[in-house]
PDB file of C-alpha atoms and ligand atoms in Angstrom:
ATOM      1  CA  MET T   4       2.797  34.615 119.092  1.00 89.00           C
ATOM      2  CA  LEU T   5      -0.182  34.541 116.737  1.00 94.00           C
ATOM      3  CA  ASN T   6      -0.164  36.647 113.562  1.00 97.00           C
ATOM      4  CA  LEU T   7      -3.556  36.590 111.845  1.00 97.00           C
ATOM      5  CA  ILE T   8      -5.164  38.270 108.847  1.00 98.00           C
ATOM      6  CA  PHE T   9      -8.910  38.545 108.310  1.00 98.00           C
ATOM      7  CA  LEU T  10     -10.026  38.518 104.697  1.00 98.00           C
ATOM      8  CA  GLY T  11     -13.584  38.849 103.490  1.00 98.00           C
ATOM      9  CA  PRO T  12     -15.933  41.296 101.804  1.00 98.00           C
ATOM     10  CA  PRO T  13     -17.489  44.354 103.466  1.00 97.00           C
ATOM     11  CA  GLY T  14     -19.945  43.130 106.083  1.00 96.00           C
ATOM     12  CA  ALA T  15     -18.440  39.635 106.337  1.00 97.00           C
ATOM     13  CA  GLY T  16     -17.861  40.136 110.064  1.00 96.00           C
ATOM     14  CA  LYS T  17     -14.120  40.886 110.096  1.00 97.00           C
ATOM     15  CA  GLY T  18     -14.472  43.600 112.733  1.00 95.00           C
ATOM     16  CA  THR T  19     -16.952  41.601 114.824  1.00 93.00           C
ATOM     17  CA  GLN T  20     -14.745  38.505 114.894  1.00 97.00           C
ATOM     18  CA  ALA T  21     -11.466  40.407 115.203  1.00 97.00           C
ATOM     19  CA  GLN T  22     -12.753  42.113 118.371  1.00 94.00           C
ATOM     20  CA  ARG T  23     -13.757  38.763 119.851  1.00 95.00           C
ATOM     21  CA  LEU T  24     -10.499  37.016 119.009  1.00 97.00           C
ATOM     22  CA  ALA T  25      -8.444  39.984 120.170  1.00 96.00           C
ATOM     23  CA  ARG T  26     -10.023  39.567 123.616  1.00 95.00           C
ATOM     24  CA  ARG T  27      -9.707  35.788 123.558  1.00 95.00           C
ATOM     25  CA  PHE T  28      -6.028  35.716 122.570  1.00 95.00           C
ATOM     26  CA  ALA T  29      -5.012  39.060 124.144  1.00 95.00           C
ATOM     27  CA  ILE T  30      -3.516  40.381 120.913  1.00 96.00           C
ATOM     28  CA  PRO T  31      -4.413  43.712 119.285  1.00 97.00           C
ATOM     29  CA  GLN T  32      -6.922  44.139 116.475  1.00 97.00           C
ATOM     30  CA  LEU T  33      -5.274  46.298 113.822  1.00 98.00           C
ATOM     31  CA  SER T  34      -8.136  47.650 111.715  1.00 97.00           C
ATOM     32  CA  THR T  35      -7.051  50.054 108.989  1.00 98.00           C
ATOM     33  CA  GLY T  36     -10.698  51.121 108.573  1.00 97.00           C
ATOM     34  CA  ASP T  37     -10.979  52.029 112.293  1.00 95.00           C
ATOM     35  CA  ILE T  38      -7.625  53.840 112.263  1.00 96.00           C
ATOM     36  CA  LEU T  39      -8.641  55.798 109.153  1.00 97.00           C
ATOM     37  CA  ARG T  40     -12.057  56.686 110.637  1.00 95.00           C
ATOM     38  CA  ARG T  41     -10.293  58.064 113.720  1.00 95.00           C
ATOM     39  CA  ALA T  42      -7.991  60.102 111.453  1.00 96.00           C
ATOM     40  CA  VAL T  43     -11.034  61.483 109.615  1.00 96.00           C
ATOM     41  CA  ALA T  44     -12.730  62.385 112.917  1.00 94.00           C
ATOM     42  CA  GLU T  45      -9.575  64.154 114.130  1.00 95.00           C
ATOM     43  CA  GLY T  46      -9.103  65.975 110.798  1.00 97.00           C
ATOM     44  CA  SER T  47      -5.436  64.888 110.591  1.00 97.00           C
ATOM     45  CA  PRO T  48      -3.582  65.115 107.228  1.00 96.00           C
ATOM     46  CA  VAL T  49      -4.190  61.382 106.628  1.00 97.00           C
ATOM     47  CA  GLY T  50      -7.864  61.855 107.531  1.00 97.00           C
ATOM     48  CA  LYS T  51      -8.217  64.758 105.104  1.00 97.00           C
ATOM     49  CA  ARG T  52      -6.725  62.626 102.340  1.00 96.00           C
ATOM     50  CA  ALA T  53      -8.934  59.623 103.130  1.00 98.00           C
ATOM     51  CA  LYS T  54     -12.338  61.189 103.924  1.00 97.00           C
ATOM     52  CA  ALA T  55     -13.938  61.563 100.478  1.00 97.00           C
ATOM     53  CA  LEU T  56     -12.498  58.263  99.219  1.00 98.00           C
ATOM     54  CA  MET T  57     -13.872  56.351 102.215  1.00 98.00           C
ATOM     55  CA  GLU T  58     -17.298  57.946 102.102  1.00 96.00           C
ATOM     56  CA  SER T  59     -17.702  57.037  98.430  1.00 97.00           C
ATOM     57  CA  GLY T  60     -16.532  53.453  99.071  1.00 97.00           C
ATOM     58  CA  LYS T  61     -13.202  53.640  97.236  1.00 98.00           C
ATOM     59  CA  LEU T  62      -9.899  52.366  98.583  1.00 98.00           C
ATOM     60  CA  VAL T  63      -7.403  54.769 100.134  1.00 98.00           C
ATOM     61  CA  PRO T  64      -3.963  54.784  98.373  1.00 98.00           C
ATOM     62  CA  ASP T  65      -1.671  51.881  99.236  1.00 98.00           C
ATOM     63  CA  GLU T  66       1.140  54.068 100.565  1.00 97.00           C
ATOM     64  CA  VAL T  67      -1.192  55.669 103.141  1.00 98.00           C
ATOM     65  CA  VAL T  68      -2.395  52.369 104.624  1.00 98.00           C
ATOM     66  CA  ASN T  69       1.024  50.710 104.361  1.00 98.00           C
ATOM     67  CA  GLU T  70       2.473  53.414 106.564  1.00 98.00           C
ATOM     68  CA  ILE T  71      -0.366  53.059 109.086  1.00 97.00           C
ATOM     69  CA  VAL T  72       0.257  49.308 109.384  1.00 98.00           C
ATOM     70  CA  ASP T  73       4.030  49.657 109.594  1.00 98.00           C
ATOM     71  CA  GLU T  74       3.563  52.030 112.542  1.00 97.00           C
ATOM     72  CA  ALA T  75       1.010  49.743 114.202  1.00 97.00           C
ATOM     73  CA  LEU T  76       3.334  46.724 113.914  1.00 97.00           C
ATOM     74  CA  ALA T  77       6.086  48.653 115.669  1.00 97.00           C
ATOM     75  CA  ARG T  78       3.994  49.232 118.815  1.00 97.00           C
ATOM     76  CA  PRO T  79       4.851  47.207 121.944  1.00 96.00           C
ATOM     77  CA  GLU T  80       1.404  45.560 122.145  1.00 95.00           C
ATOM     78  CA  ALA T  81       1.825  44.090 118.628  1.00 97.00           C
ATOM     79  CA  GLN T  82       4.955  42.176 119.619  1.00 95.00           C
ATOM     80  CA  ARG T  83       2.879  39.246 120.997  1.00 94.00           C
ATOM     81  CA  GLY T  84       0.868  38.970 117.787  1.00 97.00           C
ATOM     82  CA  PHE T  85      -1.835  40.810 115.869  1.00 98.00           C
ATOM     83  CA  LEU T  86      -5.107  40.474 114.071  1.00 98.00           C
ATOM     84  CA  LEU T  87      -5.157  42.467 110.852  1.00 98.00           C
ATOM     85  CA  ASP T  88      -8.704  43.507 109.923  1.00 98.00           C
ATOM     86  CA  GLY T  89      -9.111  45.176 106.515  1.00 98.00           C
ATOM     87  CA  PHE T  90      -5.467  44.937 105.463  1.00 98.00           C
ATOM     88  CA  PRO T  91      -4.057  43.885 103.036  1.00 98.00           C
ATOM     89  CA  ARG T  92      -6.645  44.722 100.380  1.00 98.00           C
ATOM     90  CA  THR T  93      -4.462  44.807  97.250  1.00 98.00           C
ATOM     91  CA  VAL T  94      -1.535  42.735  96.012  1.00 98.00           C
ATOM     92  CA  ALA T  95       0.717  45.784  96.523  1.00 98.00           C
ATOM     93  CA  GLN T  96      -0.357  45.909 100.195  1.00 98.00           C
ATOM     94  CA  ALA T  97       0.222  42.161 100.595  1.00 98.00           C
ATOM     95  CA  THR T  98       3.771  42.410  99.247  1.00 98.00           C
ATOM     96  CA  ALA T  99       4.426  45.468 101.434  1.00 98.00           C
ATOM     97  CA  LEU T 100       3.211  43.484 104.467  1.00 98.00           C
ATOM     98  CA  ASP T 101       5.530  40.597 103.596  1.00 98.00           C
ATOM     99  CA  GLU T 102       8.416  43.041 103.570  1.00 98.00           C
ATOM    100  CA  MET T 103       7.377  44.657 106.895  1.00 98.00           C
ATOM    101  CA  LEU T 104       7.154  41.252 108.576  1.00 98.00           C
ATOM    102  CA  ALA T 105      10.380  39.890 107.056  1.00 97.00           C
ATOM    103  CA  ARG T 106      12.188  42.978 108.371  1.00 97.00           C
ATOM    104  CA  ARG T 107      10.938  42.025 111.853  1.00 96.00           C
ATOM    105  CA  GLY T 108      11.611  38.276 111.497  1.00 96.00           C
ATOM    106  CA  ARG T 109       7.886  37.491 111.613  1.00 96.00           C
ATOM    107  CA  LYS T 110       5.374  35.763 109.366  1.00 96.00           C
ATOM    108  CA  ILE T 111       1.646  35.265 108.911  1.00 97.00           C
ATOM    109  CA  ASP T 112       0.317  32.188 110.733  1.00 96.00           C
ATOM    110  CA  TYR T 113      -3.226  32.139 109.324  1.00 97.00           C
ATOM    111  CA  VAL T 114      -5.385  34.011 106.858  1.00 97.00           C
ATOM    112  CA  LEU T 115      -8.997  33.673 107.999  1.00 98.00           C
ATOM    113  CA  ASN T 116     -11.235  34.103 104.984  1.00 98.00           C
ATOM    114  CA  LEU T 117     -14.831  34.802 106.018  1.00 98.00           C
ATOM    115  CA  ASP T 118     -17.294  33.508 103.443  1.00 97.00           C
ATOM    116  CA  VAL T 119     -20.735  35.170 103.389  1.00 97.00           C
ATOM    117  CA  PRO T 120     -23.282  35.337 100.501  1.00 95.00           C
ATOM    118  CA  ALA T 121     -23.742  38.761  98.849  1.00 92.00           C
ATOM    119  CA  GLU T 122     -27.384  39.229  99.906  1.00 91.00           C
ATOM    120  CA  VAL T 123     -26.492  38.694 103.558  1.00 95.00           C
ATOM    121  CA  LEU T 124     -23.707  41.294 103.284  1.00 96.00           C
ATOM    122  CA  VAL T 125     -26.082  44.009 102.081  1.00 94.00           C
ATOM    123  CA  ASP T 126     -28.530  43.280 104.902  1.00 93.00           C
ATOM    124  CA  ARG T 127     -25.762  43.362 107.508  1.00 94.00           C
ATOM    125  CA  LEU T 128     -24.344  46.672 106.306  1.00 95.00           C
ATOM    126  CA  SER T 129     -27.694  48.422 106.011  1.00 93.00           C
ATOM    127  CA  GLY T 130     -28.543  47.492 109.626  1.00 94.00           C
ATOM    128  CA  ARG T 131     -25.125  48.118 111.156  1.00 95.00           C
ATOM    129  CA  LEU T 132     -24.662  50.540 114.042  1.00 96.00           C
ATOM    130  CA  THR T 133     -21.162  51.597 115.063  1.00 95.00           C
ATOM    131  CA  CYS T 134     -19.784  53.139 118.226  1.00 95.00           C
ATOM    132  CA  PRO T 135     -17.758  56.216 117.205  1.00 92.00           C
ATOM    133  CA  ARG T 136     -15.716  55.960 120.405  1.00 92.00           C
ATOM    134  CA  ASP T 137     -14.531  52.327 120.606  1.00 90.00           C
ATOM    135  CA  ALA T 138     -15.457  51.184 117.041  1.00 89.00           C
ATOM    136  CA  SER T 139     -17.542  48.229 118.251  1.00 90.00           C
ATOM    137  CA  THR T 140     -20.294  47.207 115.836  1.00 91.00           C
ATOM    138  CA  TYR T 141     -23.887  46.119 116.328  1.00 93.00           C
ATOM    139  CA  HIS T 142     -26.799  45.293 114.068  1.00 93.00           C
ATOM    140  CA  VAL T 143     -30.312  46.558 114.677  1.00 94.00           C
ATOM    141  CA  ARG T 144     -31.746  43.062 114.313  1.00 92.00           C
ATOM    142  CA  THR T 145     -29.084  40.351 114.421  1.00 87.00           C
ATOM    143  CA  ASN T 146     -26.692  41.792 116.993  1.00 89.00           C
ATOM    144  CA  PRO T 147     -28.515  44.570 118.874  1.00 94.00           C
ATOM    145  CA  PRO T 148     -26.961  46.551 121.723  1.00 96.00           C
ATOM    146  CA  ARG T 149     -28.379  45.820 125.181  1.00 97.00           C
ATOM    147  CA  ARG T 150     -29.928  49.308 125.341  1.00 96.00           C
ATOM    148  CA  PRO T 151     -31.282  50.589 121.996  1.00 94.00           C
ATOM    149  CA  GLY T 152     -28.947  53.045 120.266  1.00 96.00           C
ATOM    150  CA  LEU T 153     -26.223  52.937 122.951  1.00 97.00           C
ATOM    151  CA  CYS T 154     -22.832  51.201 123.044  1.00 97.00           C
ATOM    152  CA  ASP T 155     -22.778  48.321 125.561  1.00 96.00           C
ATOM    153  CA  ARG T 156     -19.295  49.241 126.715  1.00 95.00           C
ATOM    154  CA  ASP T 157     -19.285  53.008 127.098  1.00 95.00           C
ATOM    155  CA  ASP T 158     -22.897  54.264 126.575  1.00 96.00           C
ATOM    156  CA  THR T 159     -21.872  56.340 123.536  1.00 97.00           C
ATOM    157  CA  PRO T 160     -24.764  56.963 121.099  1.00 97.00           C
ATOM    158  CA  LEU T 161     -24.327  54.629 118.101  1.00 97.00           C
ATOM    159  CA  VAL T 162     -24.148  55.981 114.538  1.00 96.00           C
ATOM    160  CA  GLN T 163     -24.501  54.678 110.982  1.00 95.00           C
ATOM    161  CA  ARG T 164     -21.259  54.777 108.979  1.00 93.00           C
ATOM    162  CA  PRO T 165     -21.470  57.153 105.981  1.00 93.00           C
ATOM    163  CA  ASP T 166     -20.170  54.373 103.713  1.00 96.00           C
ATOM    164  CA  ASP T 167     -23.084  52.099 104.709  1.00 95.00           C
ATOM    165  CA  GLN T 168     -25.378  54.076 102.361  1.00 92.00           C
ATOM    166  CA  PRO T 169     -26.480  51.910  99.386  1.00 92.00           C
ATOM    167  CA  GLU T 170     -24.358  53.654  96.723  1.00 94.00           C
ATOM    168  CA  ALA T 171     -21.145  53.390  98.789  1.00 96.00           C
ATOM    169  CA  VAL T 172     -21.940  49.767  99.692  1.00 96.00           C
ATOM    170  CA  ARG T 173     -22.180  48.912  95.976  1.00 96.00           C
ATOM    171  CA  ARG T 174     -18.821  50.574  95.337  1.00 97.00           C
ATOM    172  CA  ARG T 175     -17.165  48.790  98.293  1.00 97.00           C
ATOM    173  CA  LEU T 176     -18.409  45.390  97.106  1.00 97.00           C
ATOM    174  CA  ALA T 177     -17.067  46.155  93.594  1.00 97.00           C
ATOM    175  CA  GLU T 178     -13.695  47.285  94.982  1.00 98.00           C
ATOM    176  CA  TYR T 179     -13.519  44.047  96.965  1.00 98.00           C
ATOM    177  CA  GLN T 180     -14.253  41.919  93.876  1.00 97.00           C
ATOM    178  CA  ASP T 181     -11.740  43.822  91.719  1.00 98.00           C
ATOM    179  CA  LYS T 182      -8.826  44.183  94.106  1.00 98.00           C
ATOM    180  CA  THR T 183      -9.142  42.083  97.269  1.00 98.00           C
ATOM    181  CA  ALA T 184     -10.890  38.780  96.492  1.00 97.00           C
ATOM    182  CA  LEU T 185      -7.811  37.483  94.645  1.00 98.00           C
ATOM    183  CA  LEU T 186      -5.682  37.719  97.803  1.00 98.00           C
ATOM    184  CA  THR T 187      -6.781  34.256  98.940  1.00 98.00           C
ATOM    185  CA  GLY T 188      -4.880  33.019  95.846  1.00 98.00           C
ATOM    186  CA  TYR T 189      -1.867  35.092  96.895  1.00 98.00           C
ATOM    187  CA  TYR T 190      -1.682  33.322 100.277  1.00 98.00           C
ATOM    188  CA  LYS T 191      -2.845  29.861  99.214  1.00 97.00           C
ATOM    189  CA  PRO T 192       0.589  28.453  98.237  1.00 97.00           C
ATOM    190  CA  ARG T 193       1.719  29.059 101.829  1.00 96.00           C
ATOM    191  CA  GLY T 194      -0.985  26.744 103.193  1.00 95.00           C
ATOM    192  CA  VAL T 195      -2.207  29.371 105.653  1.00 96.00           C
ATOM    193  CA  VAL T 196      -5.686  30.140 104.291  1.00 96.00           C
ATOM    194  CA  ARG T 197      -8.654  28.907 106.332  1.00 96.00           C
ATOM    195  CA  THR T 198     -12.038  29.624 104.792  1.00 97.00           C
ATOM    196  CA  ILE T 199     -14.695  29.937 107.475  1.00 98.00           C
ATOM    197  CA  ALA T 200     -18.454  29.983 106.862  1.00 98.00           C
ATOM    198  CA  GLY T 201     -19.427  33.448 108.117  1.00 97.00           C
ATOM    199  CA  VAL T 202     -23.182  32.876 108.441  1.00 96.00           C
ATOM    200  CA  GLY T 203     -24.810  31.957 111.738  1.00 94.00           C
ATOM    201  CA  THR T 204     -24.553  33.846 114.992  1.00 93.00           C
ATOM    202  CA  PRO T 205     -21.332  35.690 115.878  1.00 93.00           C
ATOM    203  CA  GLU T 206     -20.768  33.024 118.584  1.00 95.00           C
ATOM    204  CA  GLU T 207     -21.082  30.207 116.033  1.00 97.00           C
ATOM    205  CA  VAL T 208     -18.662  31.879 113.631  1.00 97.00           C
ATOM    206  CA  GLU T 209     -16.176  32.470 116.449  1.00 97.00           C
ATOM    207  CA  GLY T 210     -16.455  28.791 117.405  1.00 97.00           C
ATOM    208  CA  ARG T 211     -15.622  27.745 113.840  1.00 97.00           C
ATOM    209  CA  ILE T 212     -12.581  30.000 113.773  1.00 97.00           C
ATOM    210  CA  VAL T 213     -11.320  28.767 117.120  1.00 96.00           C
ATOM    211  CA  SER T 214     -11.680  25.136 116.079  1.00 94.00           C
ATOM    212  CA  ALA T 215      -9.925  25.804 112.745  1.00 94.00           C
ATOM    213  CA  LEU T 216      -7.012  27.297 114.673  1.00 91.00           C
ATOM    214  CA  ARG T 217      -7.050  24.520 117.288  1.00 85.00           C
ATOM    215  CA  ASP T 218      -7.255  21.712 114.694  1.00 73.00           C
ATOM    216  CA  ASN T 219      -4.181  23.067 113.030  1.00 63.00           C
ATOM    217  CA  VAL T 220      -2.245  23.436 116.219  1.00 53.00           C
ATOM    218  CA  THR T 221      -2.898  19.779 117.038  1.00 47.00           C
ATOM    219  CA  ALA T 222      -2.908  18.417 113.457  1.00 44.00           C
ATOM    220  CA  GLY T 223       0.629  19.478 112.599  1.00 43.00           C
ATOM    221  CA  PRO T 224       1.380  20.845 109.130  1.00 46.00           C
ATOM    222  CA  ALA T 225      -1.435  22.984 107.759  1.00 44.00           C
ATOM    223  CA  ASN T 226      -3.734  21.972 104.892  1.00 42.00           C
ATOM    224  CA  PRO T 227      -4.183  24.372 101.960  1.00 41.00           C
TER     225      PRO T 227
HETATM  226  P1  AP5 G 301     -13.314  48.860 106.611  1.00 51.67           P
HETATM  227  O1  AP5 G 301     -13.652  49.606 107.826  1.00 51.67           O
HETATM  228  O2  AP5 G 301     -12.276  47.832 106.650  1.00 51.67           O
HETATM  229  O3  AP5 G 301     -14.659  48.300 105.991  1.00 51.67           O
HETATM  230  P2  AP5 G 301     -14.989  46.966 105.148  1.00 51.67           P
HETATM  231  O4  AP5 G 301     -13.914  46.105 104.679  1.00 51.67           O
HETATM  232  O5  AP5 G 301     -15.887  47.484 104.087  1.00 51.67           O
HETATM  233  O6  AP5 G 301     -15.617  46.055 106.125  1.00 51.67           O
HETATM  234  P3  AP5 G 301     -16.692  46.397 107.156  1.00 51.67           P
HETATM  235  O7  AP5 G 301     -16.082  47.048 108.336  1.00 51.67           O
HETATM  236  O8  AP5 G 301     -17.832  47.118 106.496  1.00 51.67           O
HETATM  237  O9  AP5 G 301     -17.257  44.956 107.465  1.00 51.67           O
HETATM  238  P4  AP5 G 301     -16.749  43.882 108.519  1.00 51.67           P
HETATM  239  O10 AP5 G 301     -16.329  42.681 107.755  1.00 51.67           O
HETATM  240  O11 AP5 G 301     -15.790  44.452 109.497  1.00 51.67           O
HETATM  241  O12 AP5 G 301     -18.141  43.537 109.189  1.00 51.67           O
HETATM  242  P5  AP5 G 301     -18.671  43.824 110.671  1.00 51.67           P
HETATM  243  O13 AP5 G 301     -17.984  42.944 111.641  1.00 51.67           O
HETATM  244  O14 AP5 G 301     -18.725  45.282 110.968  1.00 51.67           O
HETATM  245  O15 AP5 G 301     -12.884  49.906 105.472  1.00 51.67           O
HETATM  246  C1  AP5 G 301     -13.635  51.070 105.254  1.00 51.67           C
HETATM  247  C2  AP5 G 301     -12.953  51.936 104.216  1.00 51.67           C
HETATM  248  O16 AP5 G 301     -11.663  52.344 104.686  1.00 51.67           O
HETATM  249  C3  AP5 G 301     -12.676  51.269 102.868  1.00 51.67           C
HETATM  250  O17 AP5 G 301     -13.776  51.318 102.006  1.00 51.67           O
HETATM  251  C4  AP5 G 301     -11.504  52.119 102.371  1.00 51.67           C
HETATM  252  O18 AP5 G 301     -11.933  53.364 101.876  1.00 51.67           O
HETATM  253  C5  AP5 G 301     -10.709  52.361 103.637  1.00 51.67           C
HETATM  254  N1  AP5 G 301      -9.699  51.318 103.895  1.00 51.67           N
HETATM  255  C6  AP5 G 301      -9.613  50.517 104.992  1.00 51.67           C
HETATM  256  N2  AP5 G 301      -8.589  49.675 104.890  1.00 51.67           N
HETATM  257  C7  AP5 G 301      -8.012  49.919 103.691  1.00 51.67           C
HETATM  258  C8  AP5 G 301      -6.924  49.349 103.002  1.00 51.67           C
HETATM  259  N3  AP5 G 301      -6.218  48.323 103.528  1.00 51.67           N
HETATM  260  N4  AP5 G 301      -6.603  49.842 101.769  1.00 51.67           N
HETATM  261  C9  AP5 G 301      -7.294  50.855 101.243  1.00 51.67           C
HETATM  262  N5  AP5 G 301      -8.351  51.445 101.833  1.00 51.67           N
HETATM  263  C10 AP5 G 301      -8.706  50.975 103.055  1.00 51.67           C
HETATM  264  O19 AP5 G 301     -20.170  43.274 110.496  1.00 51.67           O
HETATM  265  C11 AP5 G 301     -21.103  43.949 109.649  1.00 51.67           C
HETATM  266  C12 AP5 G 301     -22.487  43.938 110.313  1.00 51.67           C
HETATM  267  O20 AP5 G 301     -22.956  42.598 110.424  1.00 51.67           O
HETATM  268  C13 AP5 G 301     -22.545  44.502 111.736  1.00 51.67           C
HETATM  269  O21 AP5 G 301     -23.760  45.151 111.896  1.00 51.67           O
HETATM  270  C14 AP5 G 301     -22.457  43.264 112.632  1.00 51.67           C
HETATM  271  O22 AP5 G 301     -23.065  43.478 113.887  1.00 51.67           O
HETATM  272  C15 AP5 G 301     -23.222  42.237 111.792  1.00 51.67           C
HETATM  273  N6  AP5 G 301     -22.717  40.884 111.970  1.00 51.67           N
HETATM  274  C16 AP5 G 301     -21.415  40.495 112.040  1.00 51.67           C
HETATM  275  N7  AP5 G 301     -21.326  39.160 112.178  1.00 51.67           N
HETATM  276  C17 AP5 G 301     -22.613  38.699 112.157  1.00 51.67           C
HETATM  277  C18 AP5 G 301     -23.206  37.401 112.243  1.00 51.67           C
HETATM  278  N8  AP5 G 301     -22.445  36.300 112.378  1.00 51.67           N
HETATM  279  N9  AP5 G 301     -24.545  37.305 112.189  1.00 51.67           N
HETATM  280  C19 AP5 G 301     -25.321  38.392 112.062  1.00 51.67           C
HETATM  281  N10 AP5 G 301     -24.832  39.658 111.985  1.00 51.67           N
HETATM  282  C20 AP5 G 301     -23.497  39.808 112.033  1.00 51.67           C
HETATM  283 MG1   MG G 302     -14.954  46.349 109.821  1.00 51.67          MG
END
C-alpha cells in the first residue's frame, strides 16, 4: 500500500508525474482538478457550482472537494493506495483528509513537493495542451504529442484549458501562495515531506521521485 500526495504550484508537473507513478505503482491518480473538469463538462450540480470559480482561477469550496475525495477513497481501486494530485489545497482540506484516512485506518506515506521556479511555471502553463477525454497533458515544446494536436493514447484533439489564460494563471499562482504553499509546514512534523526538484525532463523528475521513495524504503525511518 502506498498513499501519496503531490504538492506544488500550478504547472509544477503534479498531473504529469502522478500519471507516470500511477502506471508504475498500479495505484489510482486521484486528481480533484480532473474530476471537477469532468463534472463541468457533464453539467452536473457540482460542475455548475465549480465552473466559474475554476475558469477564473479561484479555489472551489472545501466541502465540495472534500466530498469528491471521500467518495474516491471509498472506491475498490483506491484500497491498494492512491496518488492525490491537487488535494489538499487548504489547511481545512488537510484536516478533513486526516479524518477520512483515520476513519479507514490509513495514513499518508509521503508528500511529494515539486519545486519549480515561477518563470518556468508560466511557460509550462501557457504551452500546455490537455486531452479532454483522458486528461493527459502535453506541452507544445517540452512534451509534445507524437502527432501534433492529438492525444497519443486515444487520438482525441487536444485543447487548451480555460484557466491557462494569463489572468487565470495569475490568480491560480496567488491562490497557491495564499492557501496551499503552507501545507508543507503542516506535514513536515510527520517526516513525510520529500521536496523534489521539478525542472528537467519528465523522465528525470520521475527518476528523482522514484529514488526518493526507494531511498526511504531502504534507509529506514524517514528524514524531515
Ligand atoms: P488543478 O487541475 O489541480 O490545477 P493546478 O493545481 O493549477 O495544477 P495544474 O494541473 O495546472 O498543474 P500540474 O502541476 O498538474 O502540471 P502538469 O503536469 O499539467 O486545479 C484546477 C482548478 O480546479 C483549481 O484552480 C480550482 O479551481 C479547482 N480545484 C482543484 N482541486 C481543488 C481543491 N483541492 N480545492 C479547491 N479547488 C480545487 O504540467 C504543466 C505543463 O508542463 C504541461 O504542459 C506539461 O506537459 C509540462 N511539463 C510537466 N512536467 C514537465 C517537465 N519536467 N519539463 C517540461 N515540461 C513539463
Ligand atoms: Mg494538473
